[in-house]
PDB file of C-alpha atoms in Angstrom:
ATOM      1  CA  MET A   1     151.930  93.495  96.830  1.00 46.00           C
ATOM      2  CA  GLY A   2     149.381  90.930  95.518  1.00 44.00           C
ATOM      3  CA  SER A   3     150.650  88.227  97.712  1.00 49.00           C
ATOM      4  CA  ILE A   4     150.131  90.776 100.311  1.00 48.00           C
ATOM      5  CA  GLN A   5     146.555  91.444  99.725  1.00 51.00           C
ATOM      6  CA  ASN A   6     146.054  87.639  99.359  1.00 51.00           C
ATOM      7  CA  PHE A   7     147.364  86.988 102.946  1.00 43.00           C
ATOM      8  CA  VAL A   8     145.434  89.352 104.481  1.00 48.00           C
ATOM      9  CA  ASN A   9     142.254  88.562 102.467  1.00 56.00           C
ATOM     10  CA  GLN A  10     142.453  85.114 103.897  1.00 56.00           C
ATOM     11  CA  MET A  11     143.420  86.136 107.377  1.00 55.00           C
ATOM     12  CA  ASP A  12     140.785  84.931 109.980  1.00 65.00           C
ATOM     13  CA  TRP A  13     140.704  88.067 111.624  1.00 66.00           C
ATOM     14  CA  ASP A  14     138.135  86.875 114.346  1.00 80.00           C
ATOM     15  CA  ALA A  15     140.299  84.230 115.637  1.00 81.00           C
ATOM     16  CA  LEU A  16     143.437  86.650 115.691  1.00 83.00           C
ATOM     17  CA  ILE A  17     140.990  88.941 117.651  1.00 87.00           C
ATOM     18  CA  ARG A  18     139.834  85.900 119.974  1.00 87.00           C
ATOM     19  CA  LEU A  19     143.658  85.274 120.405  1.00 87.00           C
ATOM     20  CA  ILE A  20     144.788  88.630 121.450  1.00 90.00           C
ATOM     21  CA  ILE A  21     141.978  88.912 123.848  1.00 92.00           C
ATOM     22  CA  SER A  22     142.719  85.846 125.226  1.00 89.00           C
ATOM     23  CA  ALA A  23     146.530  86.326 125.839  1.00 89.00           C
ATOM     24  CA  ILE A  24     145.710  89.646 127.350  1.00 92.00           C
ATOM     25  CA  ALA A  25     143.403  88.055 129.779  1.00 93.00           C
ATOM     26  CA  CYS A  26     146.228  85.370 130.439  1.00 90.00           C
ATOM     27  CA  LEU A  27     149.052  88.380 131.238  1.00 91.00           C
ATOM     28  CA  LEU A  28     146.208  89.788 133.528  1.00 94.00           C
ATOM     29  CA  CYS A  29     145.614  86.934 135.536  1.00 92.00           C
ATOM     30  CA  ILE A  30     149.283  86.047 135.832  1.00 91.00           C
ATOM     31  CA  THR A  31     150.469  89.316 136.911  1.00 94.00           C
ATOM     32  CA  VAL A  32     147.805  89.582 139.588  1.00 95.00           C
ATOM     33  CA  HIS A  33     148.676  86.143 140.741  1.00 94.00           C
ATOM     34  CA  GLU A  34     152.393  86.812 140.948  1.00 95.00           C
ATOM     35  CA  LEU A  35     151.876  90.429 142.410  1.00 96.00           C
ATOM     36  CA  CYS A  36     149.891  89.269 145.051  1.00 97.00           C
ATOM     37  CA  HIS A  37     152.368  86.449 146.231  1.00 96.00           C
ATOM     38  CA  GLY A  38     155.160  89.076 146.173  1.00 96.00           C
ATOM     39  CA  LEU A  39     152.898  91.354 148.038  1.00 97.00           C
ATOM     40  CA  ALA A  40     151.854  88.797 150.722  1.00 97.00           C
ATOM     41  CA  ALA A  41     155.749  88.249 151.113  1.00 97.00           C
ATOM     42  CA  TYR A  42     156.779  91.892 151.531  1.00 97.00           C
ATOM     43  CA  ARG A  43     154.006  92.259 154.222  1.00 96.00           C
ATOM     44  CA  LEU A  44     155.463  89.392 156.375  1.00 96.00           C
ATOM     45  CA  GLY A  45     158.685  90.464 156.238  1.00 96.00           C
ATOM     46  CA  ASP A  46     160.453  89.143 153.101  1.00 97.00           C
ATOM     47  CA  PRO A  47     161.933  92.084 150.602  1.00 96.00           C
ATOM     48  CA  THR A  48     162.929  89.584 148.019  1.00 97.00           C
ATOM     49  CA  ALA A  49     160.481  90.175 145.467  1.00 96.00           C
ATOM     50  CA  LYS A  50     160.624  94.038 146.012  1.00 95.00           C
ATOM     51  CA  ASN A  51     164.385  94.048 145.743  1.00 95.00           C
ATOM     52  CA  ALA A  52     163.800  91.982 142.406  1.00 94.00           C
ATOM     53  CA  GLY A  53     161.362  94.459 140.899  1.00 94.00           C
ATOM     54  CA  ARG A  54     158.595  92.101 141.102  1.00 95.00           C
ATOM     55  CA  LEU A  55     155.946  93.903 142.897  1.00 95.00           C
ATOM     56  CA  THR A  56     154.959  95.464 139.762  1.00 94.00           C
ATOM     57  CA  LEU A  57     152.007  95.648 137.203  1.00 92.00           C
ATOM     58  CA  ASN A  58     154.162  94.790 134.677  1.00 93.00           C
ATOM     59  CA  PRO A  59     153.039  91.644 133.124  1.00 92.00           C
ATOM     60  CA  ILE A  60     156.726  91.119 131.254  1.00 91.00           C
ATOM     61  CA  LYS A  61     158.217  90.496 134.758  1.00 92.00           C
ATOM     62  CA  HIS A  62     156.252  88.129 135.651  1.00 92.00           C
ATOM     63  CA  LEU A  63     155.944  85.928 132.225  1.00 88.00           C
ATOM     64  CA  ASP A  64     156.481  82.260 131.745  1.00 86.00           C
ATOM     65  CA  ILE A  65     156.162  81.524 127.950  1.00 86.00           C
ATOM     66  CA  VAL A  66     155.360  78.022 128.547  1.00 82.00           C
ATOM     67  CA  GLY A  67     152.610  79.022 131.427  1.00 80.00           C
ATOM     68  CA  LEU A  68     151.279  81.595 129.169  1.00 82.00           C
ATOM     69  CA  VAL A  69     150.964  78.889 126.372  1.00 82.00           C
ATOM     70  CA  MET A  70     149.589  76.348 128.465  1.00 77.00           C
ATOM     71  CA  MET A  71     147.098  78.697 129.843  1.00 78.00           C
ATOM     72  CA  LEU A  72     146.158  79.502 126.156  1.00 79.00           C
ATOM     73  CA  VAL A  73     145.832  75.999 125.007  1.00 78.00           C
ATOM     74  CA  ALA A  74     144.713  74.067 128.321  1.00 71.00           C
ATOM     75  CA  LYS A  75     143.284  77.242 130.192  1.00 67.00           C
ATOM     76  CA  VAL A  76     145.539  76.455 133.211  1.00 70.00           C
ATOM     77  CA  GLY A  77     148.887  77.502 133.585  1.00 69.00           C
ATOM     78  CA  TRP A  78     151.650  79.535 135.616  1.00 75.00           C
ATOM     79  CA  ALA A  79     153.982  81.970 135.571  1.00 83.00           C
ATOM     80  CA  LYS A  80     157.576  83.056 136.776  1.00 87.00           C
ATOM     81  CA  PRO A  81     157.710  82.244 140.303  1.00 87.00           C
ATOM     82  CA  VAL A  82     158.301  85.179 142.727  1.00 92.00           C
ATOM     83  CA  PRO A  83     161.651  84.894 144.569  1.00 94.00           C
ATOM     84  CA  VAL A  84     160.748  84.322 148.563  1.00 94.00           C
ATOM     85  CA  ASN A  85     163.646  83.601 151.204  1.00 94.00           C
ATOM     86  CA  MET A  86     161.666  82.022 153.969  1.00 90.00           C
ATOM     87  CA  ASN A  87     164.438  83.063 156.407  1.00 93.00           C
ATOM     88  CA  TYR A  88     162.763  86.558 156.696  1.00 96.00           C
ATOM     89  CA  PHE A  89     159.388  84.885 157.817  1.00 95.00           C
ATOM     90  CA  LYS A  90     159.015  84.352 161.350  1.00 94.00           C
ATOM     91  CA  ASN A  91     157.365  81.173 161.247  1.00 93.00           C
ATOM     92  CA  PRO A  92     159.118  79.981 157.679  1.00 91.00           C
ATOM     93  CA  LYS A  93     156.535  77.153 156.997  1.00 89.00           C
ATOM     94  CA  ARG A  94     153.453  79.396 158.018  1.00 94.00           C
ATOM     95  CA  GLY A  95     154.972  82.472 156.109  1.00 95.00           C
ATOM     96  CA  MET A  96     155.583  80.238 153.019  1.00 93.00           C
ATOM     97  CA  ALA A  97     151.894  78.808 153.071  1.00 95.00           C
ATOM     98  CA  LEU A  98     150.276  82.313 153.313  1.00 96.00           C
ATOM     99  CA  THR A  99     152.507  83.477 150.872  1.00 97.00           C
ATOM    100  CA  ALA A 100     151.535  80.626 148.164  1.00 95.00           C
ATOM    101  CA  LEU A 101     147.991  80.948 149.188  1.00 96.00           C
ATOM    102  CA  ALA A 102     147.646  84.719 148.081  1.00 97.00           C
ATOM    103  CA  GLY A 103     148.578  83.991 144.408  1.00 95.00           C
ATOM    104  CA  PRO A 104     145.314  81.637 143.836  1.00 95.00           C
ATOM    105  CA  LEU A 105     143.058  83.619 146.251  1.00 97.00           C
ATOM    106  CA  SER A 106     143.671  86.694 143.869  1.00 97.00           C
ATOM    107  CA  ASN A 107     142.677  84.630 141.239  1.00 96.00           C
ATOM    108  CA  PHE A 108     139.542  83.364 142.690  1.00 98.00           C
ATOM    109  CA  ILE A 109     138.749  87.109 143.332  1.00 97.00           C
ATOM    110  CA  THR A 110     139.682  88.448 140.144  1.00 97.00           C
ATOM    111  CA  GLY A 111     137.544  85.862 138.636  1.00 97.00           C
ATOM    112  CA  PHE A 112     134.730  87.092 140.392  1.00 98.00           C
ATOM    113  CA  ILE A 113     135.149  90.613 140.093  1.00 97.00           C
ATOM    114  CA  SER A 114     135.047  90.252 136.074  1.00 97.00           C
ATOM    115  CA  LEU A 115     132.318  88.112 136.146  1.00 97.00           C
ATOM    116  CA  ALA A 116     130.165  90.708 138.234  1.00 97.00           C
ATOM    117  CA  LEU A 117     131.357  93.221 135.644  1.00 96.00           C
ATOM    118  CA  LEU A 118     130.058  90.830 133.012  1.00 94.00           C
ATOM    119  CA  SER A 119     126.563  90.600 134.999  1.00 94.00           C
ATOM    120  CA  LEU A 120     126.226  93.846 135.202  1.00 93.00           C
ATOM    121  CA  MET A 121     126.974  94.287 131.375  1.00 90.00           C
ATOM    122  CA  ILE A 122     124.029  91.651 130.760  1.00 86.00           C
ATOM    123  CA  HIS A 123     121.439  93.170 132.994  1.00 86.00           C
ATOM    124  CA  PHE A 124     122.061  96.661 132.442  1.00 85.00           C
ATOM    125  CA  PRO A 125     123.300  96.929 128.752  1.00 79.00           C
ATOM    126  CA  LEU A 126     125.596  99.884 127.551  1.00 77.00           C
ATOM    127  CA  ARG A 127     123.730 101.034 124.990  1.00 74.00           C
ATOM    128  CA  SER A 128     125.452 103.877 124.009  1.00 75.00           C
ATOM    129  CA  LEU A 129     128.422 101.463 122.967  1.00 75.00           C
ATOM    130  CA  PRO A 130     128.933  99.967 119.428  1.00 83.00           C
ATOM    131  CA  ASN A 131     128.103  96.270 119.159  1.00 82.00           C
ATOM    132  CA  THR A 132     131.866  95.830 118.195  1.00 84.00           C
ATOM    133  CA  VAL A 133     133.007  97.150 121.510  1.00 83.00           C
ATOM    134  CA  LEU A 134     130.623  95.196 123.608  1.00 86.00           C
ATOM    135  CA  SER A 135     131.502  91.941 121.961  1.00 87.00           C
ATOM    136  CA  LEU A 136     134.914  92.540 122.612  1.00 90.00           C
ATOM    137  CA  LEU A 137     134.508  93.609 126.684  1.00 91.00           C
ATOM    138  CA  VAL A 138     132.056  90.529 127.003  1.00 91.00           C
ATOM    139  CA  SER A 139     134.909  88.180 125.205  1.00 92.00           C
ATOM    140  CA  PHE A 140     137.584  89.860 127.489  1.00 95.00           C
ATOM    141  CA  LEU A 141     135.657  89.802 131.079  1.00 95.00           C
ATOM    142  CA  ALA A 142     134.503  85.932 129.662  1.00 94.00           C
ATOM    143  CA  SER A 143     138.422  84.964 129.228  1.00 93.00           C
ATOM    144  CA  VAL A 144     139.390  86.588 132.385  1.00 95.00           C
ATOM    145  CA  THR A 145     137.115  85.142 134.396  1.00 96.00           C
ATOM    146  CA  ILE A 146     137.912  81.368 132.625  1.00 93.00           C
ATOM    147  CA  PHE A 147     141.349  82.118 132.832  1.00 91.00           C
ATOM    148  CA  SER A 148     141.570  83.231 136.468  1.00 95.00           C
ATOM    149  CA  ILE A 149     139.377  80.249 137.691  1.00 95.00           C
ATOM    150  CA  GLY A 150     141.822  77.889 135.717  1.00 91.00           C
ATOM    151  CA  MET A 151     145.177  79.391 137.561  1.00 90.00           C
ATOM    152  CA  GLY A 152     143.491  79.279 141.049  1.00 94.00           C
ATOM    153  CA  VAL A 153     142.364  75.955 140.796  1.00 93.00           C
ATOM    154  CA  PHE A 154     145.338  74.529 139.006  1.00 89.00           C
ATOM    155  CA  ASN A 155     147.667  76.189 141.419  1.00 90.00           C
ATOM    156  CA  LEU A 156     145.892  74.693 144.539  1.00 93.00           C
ATOM    157  CA  ILE A 157     147.297  71.338 143.426  1.00 88.00           C
ATOM    158  CA  PRO A 158     149.000  69.856 146.072  1.00 85.00           C
ATOM    159  CA  ILE A 159     152.058  68.891 143.766  1.00 81.00           C
ATOM    160  CA  SER A 160     155.288  70.763 144.453  1.00 78.00           C
ATOM    161  CA  PRO A 161     155.957  73.395 143.392  1.00 78.00           C
ATOM    162  CA  LEU A 162     152.460  74.638 142.989  1.00 85.00           C
ATOM    163  CA  ASP A 163     151.225  77.037 145.642  1.00 91.00           C
ATOM    164  CA  GLY A 164     148.915  73.939 146.917  1.00 91.00           C
ATOM    165  CA  SER A 165     151.890  71.890 148.118  1.00 86.00           C
ATOM    166  CA  LYS A 166     153.419  75.271 150.050  1.00 87.00           C
ATOM    167  CA  ILE A 167     149.885  74.946 151.658  1.00 90.00           C
ATOM    168  CA  PHE A 168     149.628  71.436 152.111  1.00 86.00           C
ATOM    169  CA  PHE A 169     152.847  70.459 152.981  1.00 82.00           C
ATOM    170  CA  SER A 170     153.324  73.238 155.758  1.00 82.00           C
ATOM    171  CA  PHE A 171     151.903  70.848 158.117  1.00 82.00           C
ATOM    172  CA  LEU A 172     154.178  68.203 157.622  1.00 78.00           C
ATOM    173  CA  PRO A 173     157.158  67.505 159.621  1.00 81.00           C
ATOM    174  CA  ASP A 174     160.222  70.123 158.683  1.00 76.00           C
ATOM    175  CA  ARG A 175     162.455  67.124 157.699  1.00 76.00           C
ATOM    176  CA  ILE A 176     160.191  66.284 155.234  1.00 75.00           C
ATOM    177  CA  TYR A 177     159.090  69.569 154.153  1.00 70.00           C
ATOM    178  CA  TYR A 178     162.258  70.896 153.268  1.00 71.00           C
ATOM    179  CA  GLY A 179     163.296  67.503 151.456  1.00 74.00           C
ATOM    180  CA  ILE A 180     160.340  67.800 149.247  1.00 71.00           C
ATOM    181  CA  LEU A 181     161.500  71.409 148.539  1.00 69.00           C
ATOM    182  CA  LYS A 182     164.840  70.103 146.896  1.00 71.00           C
ATOM    183  CA  TYR A 183     163.006  68.274 144.011  1.00 67.00           C
ATOM    184  CA  GLU A 184     160.420  71.201 142.856  1.00 68.00           C
ATOM    185  CA  ARG A 185     162.409  71.420 139.358  1.00 68.00           C
ATOM    186  CA  TYR A 186     162.203  68.103 138.786  1.00 69.00           C
ATOM    187  CA  VAL A 187     158.539  67.517 139.429  1.00 71.00           C
ATOM    188  CA  MET A 188     157.214  70.029 137.652  1.00 71.00           C
ATOM    189  CA  ILE A 189     158.588  68.838 134.330  1.00 73.00           C
ATOM    190  CA  VAL A 190     156.513  66.094 135.145  1.00 76.00           C
ATOM    191  CA  LEU A 191     153.705  68.256 135.968  1.00 74.00           C
ATOM    192  CA  VAL A 192     153.798  70.205 132.654  1.00 72.00           C
ATOM    193  CA  LEU A 193     154.286  66.642 130.817  1.00 76.00           C
ATOM    194  CA  LEU A 194     150.772  65.510 132.333  1.00 77.00           C
ATOM    195  CA  THR A 195     149.077  68.758 131.759  1.00 74.00           C
ATOM    196  CA  PHE A 196     150.047  69.015 128.234  1.00 71.00           C
ATOM    197  CA  PHE A 197     149.307  65.669 127.498  1.00 76.00           C
ATOM    198  CA  GLY A 198     145.980  66.226 128.894  1.00 74.00           C
ATOM    199  CA  PHE A 199     146.291  63.860 131.988  1.00 78.00           C
ATOM    200  CA  LEU A 200     144.706  66.500 134.245  1.00 79.00           C
ATOM    201  CA  SER A 201     142.242  67.428 132.075  1.00 81.00           C
ATOM    202  CA  ARG A 202     139.198  65.689 133.180  1.00 86.00           C
ATOM    203  CA  PRO A 203     139.407  66.466 137.092  1.00 89.00           C
ATOM    204  CA  LEU A 204     140.609  70.184 136.533  1.00 88.00           C
ATOM    205  CA  SER A 205     137.834  70.474 134.161  1.00 89.00           C
ATOM    206  CA  PHE A 206     135.543  69.437 136.534  1.00 92.00           C
ATOM    207  CA  LEU A 207     136.647  71.555 139.279  1.00 93.00           C
ATOM    208  CA  ILE A 208     136.789  74.779 137.507  1.00 93.00           C
ATOM    209  CA  ASN A 209     133.184  74.296 135.798  1.00 94.00           C
ATOM    210  CA  GLY A 210     132.089  73.541 139.423  1.00 95.00           C
ATOM    211  CA  VAL A 211     133.527  77.254 140.778  1.00 96.00           C
ATOM    212  CA  LEU A 212     132.194  78.608 137.329  1.00 96.00           C
ATOM    213  CA  ARG A 213     128.843  77.322 137.962  1.00 95.00           C
ATOM    214  CA  GLY A 214     128.765  78.576 141.584  1.00 96.00           C
ATOM    215  CA  TYR A 215     129.995  82.107 140.654  1.00 97.00           C
ATOM    216  CA  CYS A 216     127.440  82.431 137.683  1.00 95.00           C
ATOM    217  CA  ALA A 217     124.516  81.285 140.180  1.00 95.00           C
ATOM    218  CA  ALA A 218     125.576  83.739 142.760  1.00 96.00           C
ATOM    219  CA  LEU A 219     126.037  86.830 140.194  1.00 95.00           C
ATOM    220  CA  ASP A 220     122.896  85.122 138.013  1.00 93.00           C
ATOM    221  CA  VAL A 221     124.720  84.604 134.861  1.00 92.00           C
ATOM    222  CA  PRO A 222     123.939  82.086 132.869  1.00 90.00           C
ATOM    223  CA  ALA A 223     126.290  79.166 132.846  1.00 89.00           C
ATOM    224  CA  GLN A 224     125.627  78.200 129.138  1.00 87.00           C
ATOM    225  CA  LEU A 225     127.626  81.603 128.170  1.00 84.00           C
ATOM    226  CA  PHE A 226     130.694  79.463 129.176  1.00 85.00           C
ATOM    227  CA  GLY A 227     129.439  75.963 127.578  1.00 78.00           C
ATOM    228  CA  VAL A 228     128.819  74.689 131.062  1.00 75.00           C
ATOM    229  CA  MET A 229     125.050  73.157 131.722  1.00 61.00           C
TER     230      MET A 229
END
């Protein structure tokens, strides 16, 4: 019992709570991102995601452990890709581009909504709630904002298999387009390594901070709250 008590006493509970809040925020961003991919494909005539049970708000269905860890560590990441069958689209390349765009777009919208709620809390404080609860809500909304913007920006990079590549490559000739798709899994390995070792940190931070500053200016939220000047 003594060793257990010592462990409990030495535990950094604040850090643990921040980690849990960040993990929940990540799961929300991931779920929204992949659900919107699936919904876009479904609206365009592809039932593959629906048949695979991916049109759901259950985050476990969309979870990629490596992508989640990268979001927690590097503030950018990914989820388990929603299955898409381009053959169902009337215009396969256009359908794939619209399906790909739905994910990052949903993240930018989610980030804007979460920051709007945070702005309301700043300008119209909920004095009836305990300070601890208010602090947790602020931390959660701030995390959702950061992770949403980070996921949206990262996935718009025009490198296969990220969403940006599906959008950008849709303007290429079919021979080149379908040729690139064959090597997605290998490029993904390189992309993970580049992200993990920080080679993309500076350009991604510049873009994320730029979007965040724009959101903060539009919603009258101090950018300093996020450590952005």
